[in-house]
Amino acid sequence: LLTYIFTFSIGQTQALNIYSGTLTVQENDSYSNTLVYNSASVDMTGGDILSLDMLNSSTADISGGSITQGLYAWNNSTVNMTDGTIGWNLDASDSSTVNLYGGVISDWLYATDDSVVNIYGYGFSYDSDAGGWNGGQLTGFWLDDTPFTIDLLDNVVVDSTYYDHINIVPEPGSLILIGCGCLFLRGKRK
C-alpha cells in the first residue's frame, strides 16, 4: 500500500510526499520533488526524479534511472545505489547511511553529522587538489570494473569537512590477499 499526500502534477511530472509503502520508479516514469518519510521506500530501476529527499528511517534502492538534481539522506534513512545517475549532489546527514556500489554522482558528495557513506570498489585514489568543491576527488573502480570519479565537498566557510564519515571498502578479493599475506608472514615467523 502506497500512501501519499499532496500529489500534484507539473506538466507531465508528478511531485510526491510518500508516507508508507514502496514507490517503484521505472523506465518512462517522471517525478518532480519527491519526499519519502517514515519507513516508506523507493525502488528505482529507471525513470527520472527531479530531487529525492529520504527522511525518518526511509530506504532507497537505486539500480538505474536518473535523479536530476540531488539525493538527500536525512534522519536515519538508508540509500543503496548500484547504478543510475545523480545529476547534482548526494548529501548524507543526521545519522543516515549511504552504500555506493555503482552509478554516477555528477557533482559532489558529502557526509555530515553522524552519517556514514560506504563506497565499495577497488583501485581507490584520492587527490586533495582535484575536483571542484574544495574536498578533493576520489577515483577508483566499482566492483563491476566500471571506473568512477567522485568530487568531495568541503565547507571552507565554516572550517569543517564533509567527508570525515566516508569509508572506502575494498573488494573481497583484496581482503583475501591481505589475509593470505598475514598468514604467510605468520608462518614464516614460526
C-alpha positions as a Markdown table, in Angstrom:
| # | Residue | x | y | z |
|---|---|---|---|---|
| 1 | Leu | 0.0 | 0.0 | 0.0 |
| 2 | Leu | 1.5 | 3.3 | -1.1 |
| 3 | Thr | 0.3 | 6.3 | 0.9 |
| 4 | Tyr | 1.0 | 9.8 | -0.3 |
| 5 | Ile | -0.3 | 13.3 | 0.3 |
| 6 | Phe | 0.0 | 16.5 | -1.7 |
| 7 | Thr | 0.3 | 14.8 | -5.0 |
| 8 | Phe | 0.2 | 17.3 | -7.8 |
| 9 | Ser | 1.1 | 17.5 | -11.5 |
| 10 | Ile | 3.5 | 20.0 | -13.0 |
| 11 | Gly | 3.3 | 19.5 | -16.8 |
| 12 | Gln | 3.8 | 15.8 | -17.1 |
| 13 | Thr | 5.8 | 15.3 | -13.9 |
| 14 | Gln | 4.4 | 14.4 | -10.6 |
| 15 | Ala | 5.5 | 15.6 | -7.2 |
| 16 | Leu | 5.0 | 13.3 | -4.2 |
| 17 | Asn | 5.2 | 13.0 | -0.5 |
| 18 | Ile | 5.4 | 9.3 | 0.4 |
| 19 | Tyr | 4.5 | 8.2 | 4.0 |
| 20 | Ser | 4.2 | 4.4 | 3.7 |
| 21 | Gly | 4.7 | 1.6 | 1.3 |
| 22 | Thr | 7.1 | 1.4 | -1.7 |
| 23 | Leu | 7.3 | 3.8 | -4.6 |
| 24 | Thr | 8.5 | 1.9 | -7.7 |
| 25 | Val | 10.2 | 4.2 | -10.3 |
| 26 | Gln | 10.6 | 2.5 | -13.7 |
| 27 | Glu | 11.6 | 3.5 | -17.2 |
| 28 | Asn | 9.5 | 6.4 | -18.5 |
| 29 | Asp | 8.3 | 7.4 | -15.0 |
| 30 | Ser | 8.9 | 11.0 | -14.1 |
| 31 | Tyr | 8.5 | 12.7 | -10.7 |
| 32 | Ser | 9.4 | 16.2 | -9.5 |
| 33 | Asn | 10.4 | 16.8 | -5.9 |
| 34 | Thr | 9.8 | 13.6 | -4.0 |
| 35 | Leu | 10.0 | 13.3 | -0.2 |
| 36 | Val | 9.9 | 9.9 | 1.4 |
| 37 | Tyr | 9.0 | 9.6 | 5.1 |
| 38 | Asn | 8.8 | 7.1 | 8.0 |
| 39 | Ser | 9.6 | 3.6 | 6.9 |
| 40 | Ala | 8.5 | 4.1 | 3.3 |
| 41 | Ser | 10.8 | 3.1 | 0.5 |
| 42 | Val | 11.8 | 3.9 | -3.1 |
| 43 | Asp | 12.8 | 1.1 | -5.6 |
| 44 | Met | 14.2 | 2.9 | -8.6 |
| 45 | Thr | 15.2 | 0.9 | -11.7 |
| 46 | Gly | 14.7 | 3.6 | -14.3 |
| 47 | Gly | 12.9 | 6.8 | -14.9 |
| 48 | Asp | 13.6 | 10.3 | -13.6 |
| 49 | Ile | 13.2 | 12.1 | -10.3 |
| 50 | Leu | 14.0 | 15.8 | -10.1 |
| 51 | Ser | 15.1 | 15.6 | -6.4 |
| 52 | Leu | 14.7 | 12.9 | -3.8 |
| 53 | Asp | 14.7 | 13.5 | 0.0 |
| 54 | Met | 14.8 | 10.4 | 2.2 |
| 55 | Leu | 13.7 | 11.1 | 5.7 |
| 56 | Asn | 12.8 | 9.4 | 9.0 |
| 57 | Ser | 14.2 | 5.8 | 8.5 |
| 58 | Ser | 13.1 | 5.5 | 4.9 |
| 59 | Thr | 15.1 | 3.4 | 2.4 |
| 60 | Ala | 16.0 | 4.0 | -1.3 |
| 61 | Asp | 17.3 | 1.2 | -3.5 |
| 62 | Ile | 18.6 | 2.7 | -6.8 |
| 63 | Ser | 19.7 | 0.4 | -9.6 |
| 64 | Gly | 19.0 | 2.7 | -12.6 |
| 65 | Gly | 17.4 | 5.9 | -13.7 |
| 66 | Ser | 18.4 | 9.5 | -13.0 |
| 67 | Ile | 17.9 | 11.8 | -10.1 |
| 68 | Thr | 18.4 | 15.1 | -11.9 |
| 69 | Gln | 19.2 | 17.4 | -9.1 |
| 70 | Gly | 20.1 | 15.9 | -5.8 |
| 71 | Leu | 19.6 | 13.0 | -3.4 |
| 72 | Tyr | 19.4 | 13.9 | 0.3 |
| 73 | Ala | 19.5 | 11.3 | 3.0 |
| 74 | Trp | 18.2 | 12.6 | 6.4 |
| 75 | Asn | 17.2 | 11.3 | 9.8 |
| 76 | Asn | 18.4 | 7.7 | 9.9 |
| 77 | Ser | 17.5 | 6.9 | 6.3 |
| 78 | Thr | 19.3 | 4.4 | 4.1 |
| 79 | Val | 20.4 | 4.7 | 0.5 |
| 80 | Asn | 21.7 | 1.7 | -1.5 |
| 81 | Met | 23.0 | 2.6 | -5.0 |
| 82 | Thr | 24.2 | 0.1 | -7.5 |
| 83 | Asp | 23.7 | 2.1 | -10.8 |
| 84 | Gly | 22.0 | 5.2 | -12.1 |
| 85 | Thr | 22.9 | 8.8 | -12.1 |
| 86 | Ile | 22.7 | 11.6 | -9.6 |
| 87 | Gly | 22.9 | 14.8 | -11.6 |
| 88 | Trp | 23.9 | 17.2 | -8.9 |
| 89 | Asn | 24.9 | 16.1 | -5.3 |
| 90 | Leu | 24.5 | 13.3 | -2.8 |
| 91 | Asp | 24.2 | 14.7 | 0.7 |
| 92 | Ala | 24.1 | 12.4 | 3.8 |
| 93 | Ser | 23.1 | 13.9 | 7.2 |
| 94 | Asp | 21.5 | 13.1 | 10.5 |
| 95 | Ser | 22.7 | 9.6 | 11.1 |
| 96 | Ser | 21.8 | 8.3 | 7.6 |
| 97 | Thr | 23.7 | 5.5 | 5.8 |
| 98 | Val | 24.6 | 5.5 | 2.1 |
| 99 | Asn | 26.1 | 2.4 | 0.4 |
| 100 | Leu | 27.6 | 3.0 | -3.0 |
| 101 | Tyr | 28.2 | 0.0 | -5.2 |
| 102 | Gly | 28.0 | 1.8 | -8.6 |
| 103 | Gly | 26.5 | 4.7 | -10.5 |
| 104 | Val | 27.5 | 8.2 | -11.2 |
| 105 | Ile | 27.5 | 11.3 | -8.9 |
| 106 | Ser | 27.9 | 14.2 | -11.3 |
| 107 | Asp | 28.6 | 17.0 | -8.8 |
| 108 | Trp | 29.6 | 16.4 | -5.2 |
| 109 | Leu | 29.3 | 14.0 | -2.2 |
| 110 | Tyr | 29.3 | 14.9 | 1.4 |
| 111 | Ala | 28.6 | 13.3 | 4.7 |
| 112 | Thr | 28.0 | 15.2 | 7.9 |
| 113 | Asp | 26.7 | 14.7 | 11.5 |
| 114 | Asp | 26.8 | 11.0 | 12.3 |
| 115 | Ser | 26.0 | 9.9 | 8.8 |
| 116 | Val | 28.1 | 7.2 | 7.1 |
| 117 | Val | 28.9 | 6.7 | 3.4 |
| 118 | Asn | 30.4 | 3.4 | 2.4 |
| 119 | Ile | 32.0 | 3.2 | -1.1 |
| 120 | Tyr | 32.5 | -0.4 | -2.3 |
| 121 | Gly | 35.2 | -0.9 | -5.0 |
| 122 | Tyr | 38.9 | -1.1 | -5.6 |
| 123 | Gly | 41.9 | 0.8 | -7.0 |
| 124 | Phe | 41.0 | 3.9 | -4.9 |
| 125 | Ser | 43.0 | 7.0 | -5.3 |
| 126 | Tyr | 42.4 | 10.4 | -3.6 |
| 127 | Asp | 43.8 | 13.7 | -4.9 |
| 128 | Ser | 43.3 | 16.6 | -2.5 |
| 129 | Asp | 43.9 | 19.2 | -5.2 |
| 130 | Ala | 41.4 | 17.8 | -7.8 |
| 131 | Gly | 37.7 | 18.3 | -8.0 |
| 132 | Gly | 35.6 | 21.4 | -8.0 |
| 133 | Trp | 34.3 | 21.5 | -4.4 |
| 134 | Asn | 37.5 | 22.0 | -2.2 |
| 135 | Gly | 37.3 | 18.5 | -0.7 |
| 136 | Gly | 39.4 | 16.7 | -3.3 |
| 137 | Gln | 38.5 | 13.9 | -5.6 |
| 138 | Leu | 38.2 | 10.2 | -5.1 |
| 139 | Thr | 38.6 | 7.9 | -8.1 |
| 140 | Gly | 38.5 | 4.1 | -8.4 |
| 141 | Phe | 36.6 | 1.2 | -9.9 |
| 142 | Trp | 33.2 | -0.2 | -8.8 |
| 143 | Leu | 33.2 | -3.9 | -8.2 |
| 144 | Asp | 31.9 | -4.4 | -11.8 |
| 145 | Asp | 35.1 | -2.8 | -13.1 |
| 146 | Thr | 33.4 | 0.5 | -14.1 |
| 147 | Pro | 35.6 | 3.5 | -13.3 |
| 148 | Phe | 34.2 | 6.3 | -11.1 |
| 149 | Thr | 35.2 | 9.8 | -10.1 |
| 150 | Ile | 33.5 | 11.5 | -7.1 |
| 151 | Asp | 34.2 | 15.1 | -6.0 |
| 152 | Leu | 34.0 | 15.7 | -2.3 |
| 153 | Leu | 32.6 | 18.8 | -0.8 |
| 154 | Asp | 34.5 | 20.7 | 1.9 |
| 155 | Asn | 32.8 | 23.7 | 3.5 |
| 156 | Val | 35.8 | 26.0 | 3.9 |
| 157 | Val | 33.5 | 28.8 | 5.1 |
| 158 | Val | 32.8 | 27.2 | 8.5 |
| 159 | Asp | 36.1 | 25.3 | 8.6 |
| 160 | Ser | 34.7 | 21.8 | 8.7 |
| 161 | Thr | 35.0 | 18.9 | 6.4 |
| 162 | Tyr | 32.0 | 17.0 | 5.0 |
| 163 | Tyr | 33.9 | 13.7 | 4.2 |
| 164 | Asp | 35.0 | 12.6 | 7.7 |
| 165 | His | 32.5 | 9.8 | 7.6 |
| 166 | Ile | 33.2 | 8.4 | 4.1 |
| 167 | Asn | 34.6 | 4.9 | 4.2 |
| 168 | Ile | 36.2 | 3.1 | 1.3 |
| 169 | Val | 35.5 | -0.6 | 1.3 |
| 170 | Pro | 37.9 | -2.7 | -0.8 |
| 171 | Glu | 36.7 | -5.6 | -2.9 |
| 172 | Pro | 36.6 | -9.0 | -1.2 |
| 173 | Gly | 39.5 | -10.3 | -3.3 |
| 174 | Ser | 41.8 | -7.6 | -1.8 |
| 175 | Leu | 40.8 | -8.7 | 1.7 |
| 176 | Ile | 41.5 | -12.3 | 0.9 |
| 177 | Leu | 45.0 | -11.3 | -0.4 |
| 178 | Ile | 45.7 | -9.3 | 2.7 |
| 179 | Gly | 44.6 | -12.3 | 4.9 |
| 180 | Cys | 46.8 | -14.7 | 2.9 |
| 181 | Gly | 49.7 | -12.3 | 3.3 |
| 182 | Cys | 49.2 | -12.2 | 7.0 |
| 183 | Leu | 49.1 | -16.0 | 7.2 |
| 184 | Phe | 52.2 | -16.3 | 5.2 |
| 185 | Leu | 54.1 | -13.8 | 7.4 |
| 186 | Arg | 52.8 | -15.6 | 10.5 |
| 187 | Gly | 54.0 | -18.9 | 9.1 |
| 188 | Lys | 57.5 | -17.5 | 8.3 |
| 189 | Arg | 57.9 | -16.3 | 11.9 |
| 190 | Lys | 57.5 | -19.8 | 13.3 |
